[in-house]
Amino acid sequence: MFLANVLNDSICQPIKEPYERWYAFMEKNVEFWLPDSEWHTKTHCARVLLLSLIIGHQKGLSDEEKNALGMVAVFHDSRRLDDGIDKGHGARAAAYYKDYCRAHDLPFDEQTYYITYYHDQDDSLGLSEIAKSPRLGERGVLLYQIFKDADALDRFRLGPDGLDVKFLRTEEGRQLVEFAKDLLRKSTESKA
Ligand SMILES: [Fe+2]
Ligand SMILES: [Fe+2]
Protein backbone atom coordinates (compact mmCIF):
# COMPACT_ATOMS: atom_id res chain seq x y z
CA MET A 1 0.00 0.00 0.00
CA PHE A 2 1.43 3.36 -1.08
CA LEU A 3 2.41 5.48 1.98
CA ALA A 4 2.20 2.44 4.26
CA ASN A 5 5.36 3.84 5.86
CA VAL A 6 3.46 6.96 6.96
CA LEU A 7 0.13 5.46 7.99
CA ASN A 8 1.35 4.40 11.41
CA ASP A 9 2.12 8.00 12.40
CA SER A 10 -0.27 8.96 15.18
CA ILE A 11 -1.65 11.81 13.04
CA CYS A 12 -2.76 9.25 10.40
CA GLN A 13 -4.30 6.70 12.72
CA PRO A 14 -7.86 8.10 12.71
CA ILE A 15 -8.01 8.26 8.90
CA LYS A 16 -6.02 5.15 8.00
CA GLU A 17 -9.11 3.14 7.08
CA PRO A 18 -10.69 5.68 4.67
CA TYR A 19 -7.24 6.41 3.16
CA GLU A 20 -6.71 2.72 2.38
CA ARG A 21 -10.23 2.34 1.04
CA TRP A 22 -10.03 5.37 -1.29
CA TYR A 23 -6.52 4.58 -2.41
CA ALA A 24 -7.62 1.05 -3.39
CA PHE A 25 -10.67 2.52 -5.14
CA MET A 26 -8.48 4.84 -7.22
CA GLU A 27 -6.03 2.10 -8.17
CA LYS A 28 -8.79 -0.19 -9.26
CA ASN A 29 -11.28 2.17 -10.88
CA VAL A 30 -10.03 5.63 -11.77
CA GLU A 31 -8.49 6.02 -15.18
CA PHE A 32 -6.10 8.94 -15.74
CA TRP A 33 -5.77 10.60 -19.13
CA LEU A 34 -2.13 11.53 -18.52
CA PRO A 35 -0.65 8.32 -17.11
CA ASP A 36 2.90 9.56 -17.79
CA SER A 37 2.31 12.90 -16.13
CA GLU A 38 5.25 14.21 -14.16
CA TRP A 39 3.36 16.29 -11.61
CA HIS A 40 -0.22 15.02 -11.51
CA THR A 41 0.18 11.35 -10.84
CA LYS A 42 -1.81 8.93 -8.76
CA THR A 43 0.89 9.37 -6.11
CA HIS A 44 0.09 13.11 -6.02
CA CYS A 45 -3.60 12.22 -5.60
CA ALA A 46 -2.74 9.76 -2.83
CA ARG A 47 -0.86 12.43 -0.85
CA VAL A 48 -3.73 14.90 -1.40
CA LEU A 49 -6.14 12.19 -0.24
CA LEU A 50 -4.16 11.67 2.95
CA LEU A 51 -3.79 15.40 3.63
CA SER A 52 -7.46 16.18 2.98
CA LEU A 53 -8.57 13.38 5.30
CA ILE A 54 -6.21 14.62 8.03
CA ILE A 55 -7.48 18.19 7.79
CA GLY A 56 -11.06 16.91 7.49
CA HIS A 57 -10.66 14.83 10.63
CA GLN A 58 -9.13 17.75 12.53
CA LYS A 59 -12.05 19.93 11.43
CA GLY A 60 -14.49 17.35 12.80
CA LEU A 61 -16.11 16.41 9.48
CA SER A 62 -18.67 13.61 9.37
CA ASP A 63 -17.78 10.30 7.70
CA GLU A 64 -19.97 11.28 4.80
CA GLU A 65 -18.08 14.56 4.34
CA LYS A 66 -14.72 12.80 4.60
CA ASN A 67 -15.88 10.36 1.93
CA ALA A 68 -16.84 13.27 -0.31
CA LEU A 69 -13.28 14.62 0.07
CA GLY A 70 -11.84 11.17 -0.61
CA MET A 71 -13.79 10.96 -3.84
CA VAL A 72 -12.62 14.44 -4.92
CA ALA A 73 -9.00 13.52 -4.20
CA VAL A 74 -9.04 10.41 -6.38
CA PHE A 75 -10.85 12.06 -9.33
CA HIS A 76 -9.63 15.67 -9.30
CA ASP A 77 -6.63 15.44 -11.65
CA SER A 78 -7.76 12.44 -13.70
CA ARG A 79 -8.80 14.43 -16.74
CA ARG A 80 -5.78 16.61 -17.35
CA LEU A 81 -4.58 17.19 -20.89
CA ASP A 82 -1.25 18.66 -19.81
CA ASP A 83 0.81 19.36 -16.71
CA GLY A 84 0.36 23.15 -16.84
CA ILE A 85 -2.53 25.12 -15.37
CA ASP A 86 -4.91 23.39 -17.82
CA LYS A 87 -7.97 25.30 -16.63
CA GLY A 88 -11.01 23.18 -17.30
CA HIS A 89 -9.53 19.92 -16.05
CA GLY A 90 -11.69 20.32 -12.95
CA ALA A 91 -14.87 20.50 -15.02
CA ARG A 92 -13.78 17.48 -17.09
CA ALA A 93 -12.95 15.47 -13.96
CA ALA A 94 -16.33 16.40 -12.45
CA ALA A 95 -18.07 15.16 -15.60
CA TYR A 96 -16.07 11.94 -15.41
CA TYR A 97 -17.12 11.52 -11.76
CA LYS A 98 -20.77 12.07 -12.69
CA ASP A 99 -20.62 9.55 -15.56
CA TYR A 100 -18.84 7.09 -13.32
CA CYS A 101 -21.64 7.25 -10.74
CA ARG A 102 -24.26 6.72 -13.41
CA ALA A 103 -22.44 3.80 -15.03
CA HIS A 104 -21.73 2.06 -11.72
CA ASP A 105 -24.96 2.78 -9.92
CA LEU A 106 -23.17 4.79 -7.29
CA PRO A 107 -24.91 7.55 -5.32
CA PHE A 108 -23.95 10.92 -6.83
CA ASP A 109 -22.64 13.45 -4.33
CA GLU A 110 -23.16 17.07 -5.23
CA GLN A 111 -20.37 18.30 -2.92
CA THR A 112 -17.89 16.00 -4.64
CA TYR A 113 -19.05 17.24 -8.02
CA TYR A 114 -18.76 20.95 -7.25
CA ILE A 115 -15.45 20.78 -5.40
CA THR A 116 -13.92 18.75 -8.23
CA TYR A 117 -15.42 21.12 -10.79
CA TYR A 118 -14.03 24.31 -9.24
CA HIS A 119 -10.77 23.07 -7.70
CA ASP A 120 -8.73 24.47 -10.61
CA GLN A 121 -10.35 27.93 -10.42
CA ASP A 122 -9.66 30.93 -8.24
CA ASP A 123 -11.17 30.68 -4.79
CA SER A 124 -13.32 33.74 -5.45
CA LEU A 125 -15.13 31.93 -8.26
CA GLY A 126 -15.22 28.49 -6.62
CA LEU A 127 -16.45 29.84 -3.31
CA SER A 128 -19.15 32.05 -4.78
CA GLU A 129 -20.48 29.24 -6.99
CA ILE A 130 -20.53 26.77 -4.10
CA ALA A 131 -22.07 29.27 -1.70
CA LYS A 132 -24.81 29.95 -4.27
CA SER A 133 -25.87 26.32 -4.36
CA PRO A 134 -28.71 25.88 -1.85
CA ARG A 135 -27.73 22.30 -1.09
CA LEU A 136 -24.05 22.97 -0.39
CA GLY A 137 -23.82 26.27 1.48
CA GLU A 138 -21.47 26.68 4.39
CA ARG A 139 -20.35 23.04 4.69
CA GLY A 140 -19.55 22.96 0.99
CA VAL A 141 -17.40 26.08 1.39
CA LEU A 142 -15.49 24.44 4.25
CA LEU A 143 -14.92 21.25 2.25
CA TYR A 144 -13.70 23.26 -0.73
CA GLN A 145 -11.20 25.13 1.45
CA ILE A 146 -9.96 21.92 3.02
CA PHE A 147 -9.48 20.29 -0.36
CA LYS A 148 -7.69 23.30 -1.85
CA ASP A 149 -5.29 23.38 1.11
CA ALA A 150 -4.56 19.65 0.80
CA ASP A 151 -3.87 20.03 -2.93
CA ALA A 152 -1.70 23.10 -2.25
CA LEU A 153 0.29 21.34 0.49
CA ASP A 154 1.56 18.89 -2.13
CA ARG A 155 3.06 21.75 -4.15
CA PHE A 156 6.42 21.16 -2.49
CA ARG A 157 6.83 18.43 -5.11
CA LEU A 158 7.42 21.28 -7.58
CA GLY A 159 10.34 22.56 -5.53
CA PRO A 160 11.16 24.04 -2.12
CA ASP A 161 9.39 27.28 -3.11
CA GLY A 162 6.43 25.50 -4.70
CA LEU A 163 4.00 26.79 -2.08
CA ASP A 164 3.59 30.22 -0.58
CA VAL A 165 2.13 29.22 2.77
CA LYS A 166 0.41 32.57 3.25
CA PHE A 167 -2.15 31.43 0.69
CA LEU A 168 -3.30 28.49 2.80
CA ARG A 169 -6.89 28.86 3.87
CA THR A 170 -7.15 26.89 7.09
CA GLU A 171 -5.17 26.96 10.33
CA GLU A 172 -4.97 23.14 10.17
CA GLY A 173 -3.38 23.43 6.72
CA ARG A 174 -0.78 25.89 8.02
CA GLN A 175 0.09 23.49 10.83
CA LEU A 176 0.71 20.70 8.31
CA VAL A 177 3.44 22.39 6.25
CA GLU A 178 6.33 20.43 7.80
CA PHE A 179 4.30 17.22 7.73
CA ALA A 180 3.62 17.73 4.01
CA LYS A 181 7.33 18.16 3.25
CA ASP A 182 8.10 15.03 5.21
CA LEU A 183 5.28 13.15 3.50
CA LEU A 184 6.81 13.95 0.13
CA ARG A 185 10.22 12.66 1.25
CA LYS A 186 8.71 9.48 2.63
CA SER A 187 6.53 8.91 -0.40
CA THR A 188 9.62 8.59 -2.61
CA GLU A 189 10.63 5.64 -0.44
CA SER A 190 7.23 4.01 -0.64
CA LYS A 191 6.06 1.63 -3.32
CA ALA A 192 2.79 2.28 -5.10
FE1 LIG B 1 -6.00 19.96 -10.43
FE1 LIG C 1 -3.99 18.18 -7.68
GROMACS .gro file of N, CA and C in nm, residues 37-141:
model
  315
   37SER      N    1   0.215   1.157  -1.667
   37SER     CA    2   0.231   1.290  -1.613
   37SER      C    3   0.345   1.294  -1.511
   38GLU      N    4   0.416   1.407  -1.512
   38GLU     CA    5   0.525   1.421  -1.416
   38GLU      C    6   0.474   1.470  -1.281
   39TRP      N    7   0.376   1.561  -1.285
   39TRP     CA    8   0.336   1.629  -1.161
   39TRP      C    9   0.199   1.588  -1.109
   40HIS      N   10   0.115   1.531  -1.195
   40HIS     CA   11  -0.022   1.502  -1.151
   40HIS      C   12  -0.052   1.353  -1.160
   41THR      N   13   0.022   1.281  -1.083
   41THR     CA   14   0.018   1.135  -1.084
   41THR      C   15  -0.081   1.085  -0.979
   42LYS      N   16  -0.100   0.954  -0.983
   42LYS     CA   17  -0.181   0.893  -0.876
   42LYS      C   18  -0.111   0.910  -0.741
   43THR      N   19   0.021   0.917  -0.740
   43THR     CA   20   0.089   0.937  -0.611
   43THR      C   21   0.060   1.079  -0.556
   44HIS      N   22   0.051   1.177  -0.647
   44HIS     CA   23   0.009   1.311  -0.602
   44HIS      C   24  -0.131   1.302  -0.540
   45CYS      N   25  -0.221   1.234  -0.610
   45CYS     CA   26  -0.360   1.222  -0.560
   45CYS      C   27  -0.365   1.148  -0.427
   46ALA      N   28  -0.277   1.050  -0.409
   46ALA     CA   29  -0.274   0.976  -0.283
   46ALA      C   30  -0.230   1.067  -0.167
   47ARG      N   31  -0.130   1.151  -0.192
   47ARG     CA   32  -0.086   1.243  -0.085
   47ARG      C   33  -0.196   1.345  -0.056
   48VAL      N   34  -0.263   1.394  -0.160
   48VAL     CA   35  -0.373   1.490  -0.140
   48VAL      C   36  -0.488   1.422  -0.064
   49LEU      N   37  -0.512   1.297  -0.096
   49LEU     CA   38  -0.614   1.219  -0.024
   49LEU      C   39  -0.579   1.214   0.125
   50LEU      N   40  -0.456   1.178   0.155
   50LEU     CA   41  -0.416   1.167   0.295
   50LEU      C   42  -0.428   1.302   0.365
   51LEU      N   43  -0.378   1.407   0.301
   51LEU     CA   44  -0.379   1.540   0.363
   51LEU      C   45  -0.523   1.591   0.381
   52SER      N   46  -0.609   1.566   0.283
   52SER     CA   47  -0.746   1.618   0.298
   52SER      C   48  -0.820   1.542   0.408
   53LEU      N   49  -0.792   1.413   0.421
   53LEU     CA   50  -0.857   1.338   0.530
   53LEU      C   51  -0.806   1.384   0.667
   54ILE      N   52  -0.676   1.414   0.675
   54ILE     CA   53  -0.621   1.462   0.803
   54ILE      C   54  -0.686   1.595   0.841
   55ILE      N   55  -0.688   1.689   0.748
   55ILE     CA   56  -0.748   1.819   0.779
   55ILE      C   57  -0.897   1.800   0.809
   56GLY      N   58  -0.963   1.717   0.729
   56GLY     CA   59  -1.106   1.691   0.749
   56GLY      C   60  -1.134   1.634   0.887
   57HIS      N   61  -1.049   1.541   0.929
   57HIS     CA   62  -1.066   1.483   1.063
   57HIS      C   63  -1.046   1.590   1.171
   58GLN      N   64  -0.941   1.671   1.152
   58GLN     CA   65  -0.913   1.775   1.253
   58GLN      C   66  -1.025   1.879   1.259
   59LYS      N   67  -1.093   1.899   1.147
   59LYS     CA   68  -1.205   1.993   1.143
   59LYS      C   69  -1.335   1.930   1.194
   60GLY      N   70  -1.330   1.800   1.226
   60GLY     CA   71  -1.449   1.735   1.280
   60GLY      C   72  -1.555   1.703   1.176
   61LEU      N   73  -1.514   1.676   1.052
   61LEU     CA   74  -1.611   1.641   0.948
   61LEU      C   75  -1.677   1.507   0.977
   62SER      N   76  -1.797   1.490   0.925
   62SER     CA   77  -1.867   1.361   0.937
   62SER      C   78  -1.802   1.261   0.842
   63ASP      N   79  -1.833   1.132   0.861
   63ASP     CA   80  -1.778   1.030   0.770
   63ASP      C   81  -1.821   1.057   0.627
   64GLU      N   82  -1.945   1.100   0.613
   64GLU     CA   83  -1.997   1.128   0.480
   64GLU      C   84  -1.916   1.241   0.412
   65GLU      N   85  -1.886   1.344   0.489
   65GLU     CA   86  -1.808   1.456   0.434
   65GLU      C   87  -1.665   1.412   0.402
   66LYS      N   88  -1.608   1.330   0.488
   66LYS     CA   89  -1.472   1.280   0.460
   66LYS      C   90  -1.472   1.194   0.334
   67ASN      N   91  -1.579   1.116   0.315
   67ASN     CA   92  -1.588   1.036   0.193
   67ASN      C   93  -1.601   1.124   0.069
   68ALA      N   94  -1.672   1.235   0.082
   68ALA     CA   95  -1.684   1.327  -0.031
   68ALA      C   96  -1.545   1.380  -0.067
   69LEU      N   97  -1.464   1.415   0.034
   69LEU     CA   98  -1.328   1.462   0.007
   69LEU      C   99  -1.242   1.353  -0.055
   70GLY      N  100  -1.261   1.230  -0.007
   70GLY     CA  101  -1.184   1.117  -0.061
   70GLY      C  102  -1.214   1.100  -0.209
   71MET      N  103  -1.340   1.110  -0.244
   71MET     CA  104  -1.379   1.096  -0.384
   71MET      C  105  -1.320   1.209  -0.468
   72VAL      N  106  -1.322   1.332  -0.417
   72VAL     CA  107  -1.262   1.444  -0.492
   72VAL      C  108  -1.113   1.415  -0.514
   73ALA      N  109  -1.045   1.372  -0.409
   73ALA     CA  110  -0.900   1.352  -0.420
   73ALA      C  111  -0.865   1.252  -0.530
   74VAL      N  112  -0.942   1.144  -0.541
   74VAL     CA  113  -0.904   1.041  -0.638
   74VAL      C  114  -0.948   1.075  -0.781
   75PHE      N  115  -1.042   1.168  -0.798
   75PHE     CA  116  -1.085   1.206  -0.933
   75PHE      C  117  -1.024   1.338  -0.982
   76HIS      N  118  -0.979   1.426  -0.892
   76HIS     CA  119  -0.963   1.567  -0.930
   76HIS      C  120  -0.867   1.595  -1.046
   77ASP      N  121  -0.758   1.517  -1.057
   77ASP     CA  122  -0.663   1.544  -1.165
   77ASP      C  123  -0.664   1.435  -1.272
   78SER      N  124  -0.773   1.359  -1.278
   78SER     CA  125  -0.776   1.244  -1.370
   78SER      C  126  -0.800   1.282  -1.515
   79ARG      N  127  -0.845   1.405  -1.537
   79ARG     CA  128  -0.880   1.443  -1.674
   79ARG      C  129  -0.795   1.558  -1.726
   80ARG      N  130  -0.670   1.559  -1.686
   80ARG     CA  131  -0.578   1.661  -1.735
   80ARG      C  132  -0.534   1.628  -1.877
   81LEU      N  133  -0.513   1.735  -1.954
   81LEU     CA  134  -0.458   1.719  -2.089
   81LEU      C  135  -0.311   1.757  -2.091
   82ASP      N  136  -0.268   1.835  -1.992
   82ASP     CA  137  -0.125   1.866  -1.981
   82ASP      C  138  -0.094   1.899  -1.835
   83ASP      N  139   0.036   1.915  -1.809
   83ASP     CA  140   0.081   1.936  -1.671
   83ASP      C  141   0.085   2.083  -1.631
   84GLY      N  142   0.036   2.172  -1.718
   84GLY     CA  143   0.036   2.315  -1.684
   84GLY      C  144  -0.086   2.349  -1.600
   85ILE      N  145  -0.135   2.471  -1.616
   85ILE     CA  146  -0.253   2.512  -1.537
   85ILE      C  147  -0.375   2.435  -1.587
   86ASP      N  148  -0.385   2.421  -1.720
   86ASP     CA  149  -0.491   2.339  -1.782
   86ASP      C  150  -0.628   2.367  -1.722
   87LYS      N  151  -0.665   2.496  -1.719
   87LYS     CA  152  -0.797   2.530  -1.663
   87LYS      C  153  -0.906   2.456  -1.738
   88GLY      N  154  -0.996   2.398  -1.666
   88GLY     CA  155  -1.101   2.318  -1.730
   88GLY      C  156  -1.086   2.170  -1.694
   89HIS      N  157  -0.967   2.134  -1.641
   89HIS     CA  158  -0.953   1.992  -1.605
   89HIS      C  159  -1.042   1.957  -1.487
   90GLY      N  160  -1.076   2.057  -1.405
   90GLY     CA  161  -1.169   2.032  -1.295
   90GLY      C  162  -1.308   1.997  -1.346
   91ALA      N  163  -1.354   2.076  -1.444
   91ALA     CA  164  -1.487   2.050  -1.502
   91ALA      C  165  -1.489   1.913  -1.570
   92ARG      N  166  -1.382   1.878  -1.642
   92ARG     CA  167  -1.378   1.748  -1.709
   92ARG      C  168  -1.377   1.634  -1.607
   93ALA      N  169  -1.301   1.652  -1.499
   93ALA     CA  170  -1.295   1.547  -1.396
   93ALA      C  171  -1.432   1.532  -1.328
   94ALA      N  172  -1.500   1.645  -1.308
   94ALA     CA  173  -1.633   1.640  -1.245
   94ALA      C  174  -1.730   1.564  -1.335
   95ALA      N  175  -1.720   1.587  -1.466
   95ALA     CA  176  -1.807   1.516  -1.560
   95ALA      C  177  -1.776   1.365  -1.557
   96TYR      N  178  -1.648   1.335  -1.550
   96TYR     CA  179  -1.607   1.194  -1.541
   96TYR      C  180  -1.665   1.131  -1.414
   97TYR      N  181  -1.656   1.203  -1.302
   97TYR     CA  182  -1.712   1.152  -1.176
   97TYR      C  183  -1.863   1.126  -1.192
   98LYS      N  184  -1.932   1.221  -1.253
   98LYS     CA  185  -2.077   1.207  -1.269
   98LYS      C  186  -2.111   1.084  -1.356
   99ASP      N  187  -2.041   1.071  -1.468
   99ASP     CA  188  -2.062   0.955  -1.556
   99ASP      C  189  -2.031   0.825  -1.484
  100TYR      N  190  -1.925   0.829  -1.404
  100TYR     CA  191  -1.884   0.709  -1.332
  100TYR      C  192  -1.997   0.663  -1.237
  101CYS      N  193  -2.056   0.758  -1.167
  101CYS     CA  194  -2.164   0.725  -1.074
  101CYS      C  195  -2.280   0.661  -1.149
  102ARG      N  196  -2.314   0.723  -1.263
  102ARG     CA  197  -2.426   0.672  -1.341
  102ARG      C  198  -2.398   0.530  -1.390
  103ALA      N  199  -2.278   0.510  -1.444
  103ALA     CA  200  -2.244   0.380  -1.503
  103ALA      C  201  -2.232   0.271  -1.398
  104HIS      N  202  -2.198   0.308  -1.275
  104HIS     CA  203  -2.173   0.206  -1.172
  104HIS      C  204  -2.278   0.207  -1.062
  105ASP      N  205  -2.387   0.279  -1.087
  105ASP     CA  206  -2.496   0.278  -0.992
  105ASP      C  207  -2.452   0.323  -0.853
  106LEU      N  208  -2.369   0.427  -0.854
  106LEU     CA  209  -2.317   0.479  -0.729
  106LEU      C  210  -2.393   0.605  -0.693
  107PRO      N  211  -2.422   0.630  -0.565
  107PRO     CA  212  -2.491   0.755  -0.532
  107PRO      C  213  -2.405   0.875  -0.569
  108PHE      N  214  -2.467   0.972  -0.637
  108PHE     CA  215  -2.395   1.092  -0.683
  108PHE      C  216  -2.394   1.194  -0.571
  109ASP      N  217  -2.276   1.247  -0.541
  109ASP     CA  218  -2.264   1.345  -0.433
  109ASP      C  219  -2.236   1.483  -0.492
  110GLU      N  220  -2.327   1.574  -0.463
  110GLU     CA  221  -2.316   1.707  -0.523
  110GLU      C  222  -2.193   1.784  -0.472
  111GLN      N  223  -2.157   1.762  -0.346
  111GLN     CA  224  -2.037   1.830  -0.292
  111GLN      C  225  -1.914   1.785  -0.369
  112THR      N  226  -1.903   1.654  -0.389
  112THR     CA  227  -1.789   1.600  -0.464
  112THR      C  228  -1.782   1.664  -0.602
  113TYR      N  229  -1.898   1.671  -0.667
  113TYR     CA  230  -1.905   1.724  -0.802
  113TYR      C  231  -1.856   1.869  -0.807
  114TYR      N  232  -1.910   1.953  -0.720
  114TYR     CA  233  -1.876   2.095  -0.725
  114TYR      C  234  -1.731   2.123  -0.684
  115ILE      N  235  -1.683   2.053  -0.583
  115ILE     CA  236  -1.545   2.078  -0.540
  115ILE      C  237  -1.448   2.035  -0.650
  116THR      N  238  -1.476   1.919  -0.711
  116THR     CA  239  -1.392   1.875  -0.823
  116THR      C  240  -1.399   1.977  -0.937
  117TYR      N  241  -1.520   2.020  -0.968
  117TYR     CA  242  -1.542   2.112  -1.079
  117TYR      C  243  -1.461   2.241  -1.064
  118TYR      N  244  -1.464   2.299  -0.944
  118TYR     CA  245  -1.403   2.431  -0.924
  118TYR      C  246  -1.264   2.428  -0.863
  119HIS      N  247  -1.206   2.310  -0.842
  119HIS     CA  248  -1.077   2.307  -0.770
  119HIS      C  249  -0.966   2.374  -0.848
  120ASP      N  250  -0.981   2.385  -0.981
  120ASP     CA  251  -0.873   2.447  -1.061
  120ASP      C  252  -0.901   2.596  -1.087
  121GLN      N  253  -1.000   2.651  -1.022
  121GLN     CA  254  -1.035   2.793  -1.042
  121GLN      C  255  -0.995   2.874  -0.919
  122ASP      N  256  -0.994   3.007  -0.939
  122ASP     CA  257  -0.966   3.093  -0.824
  122ASP      C  258  -1.070   3.071  -0.716
  123ASP      N  259  -1.025   3.084  -0.592
  123ASP     CA  260  -1.117   3.068  -0.479
  123ASP      C  261  -1.240   3.156  -0.492
  124SER      N  262  -1.219   3.281  -0.541
  124SER     CA  263  -1.332   3.374  -0.545
  124SER      C  264  -1.445   3.314  -0.629
  125LEU      N  265  -1.410   3.254  -0.742
  125LEU     CA  266  -1.513   3.193  -0.826
  125LEU      C  267  -1.569   3.066  -0.762
  126GLY      N  268  -1.479   2.977  -0.721
  126GLY     CA  269  -1.522   2.849  -0.662
  126GLY      C  270  -1.612   2.871  -0.541
  127LEU      N  271  -1.569   2.962  -0.454
  127LEU     CA  272  -1.645   2.984  -0.331
  127LEU      C  273  -1.780   3.047  -0.359
  128SER      N  274  -1.785   3.142  -0.454
  128SER     CA  275  -1.915   3.205  -0.478
  128SER      C  276  -2.010   3.107  -0.546
  129GLU      N  277  -1.960   3.021  -0.634
  129GLU     CA  278  -2.048   2.924  -0.699
  129GLU      C  279  -2.100   2.822  -0.598
  130ILE      N  280  -2.012   2.777  -0.510
  130ILE     CA  281  -2.053   2.677  -0.410
  130ILE      C  282  -2.150   2.738  -0.309
  131ALA      N  283  -2.120   2.861  -0.268
  131ALA     CA  284  -2.207   2.927  -0.170
  131ALA      C  285  -2.347   2.950  -0.228
  132LYS      N  286  -2.353   2.971  -0.360
  132LYS     CA  287  -2.481   2.995  -0.427
  132LYS      C  288  -2.572   2.873  -0.426
  133SER      N  289  -2.509   2.754  -0.426
  133SER     CA  290  -2.587   2.632  -0.436
  133SER      C  291  -2.662   2.606  -0.305
  134PRO      N  292  -2.795   2.599  -0.310
  134PRO     CA  293  -2.871   2.588  -0.185
  134PRO      C  294  -2.839   2.460  -0.107
  135ARG      N  295  -2.797   2.356  -0.180
  135ARG     CA  296  -2.773   2.230  -0.109
  135ARG      C  297  -2.631   2.218  -0.054
  136LEU      N  298  -2.543   2.308  -0.089
  136LEU     CA  299  -2.405   2.297  -0.039
  136LEU      C  300  -2.380   2.396   0.074
  137GLY      N  301  -2.392   2.524   0.044
  137GLY     CA  302  -2.382   2.627   0.148
  137GLY      C  303  -2.251   2.622   0.224
  138GLU      N  304  -2.263   2.650   0.354
  138GLU     CA  305  -2.147   2.668   0.439
  138GLU      C  306  -2.056   2.545   0.448
  139ARG      N  307  -2.117   2.426   0.459
  139ARG     CA  308  -2.035   2.304   0.469
  139ARG      C  309  -1.958   2.282   0.340
  140GLY      N  310  -2.022   2.311   0.228
  140GLY     CA  311  -1.955   2.296   0.099
  140GLY      C  312  -1.835   2.389   0.088
  141VAL      N  313  -1.850   2.511   0.139
  141VAL     CA  314  -1.740   2.608   0.139
  141VAL      C  315  -1.624   2.554   0.222
   0.00000   0.00000   0.00000
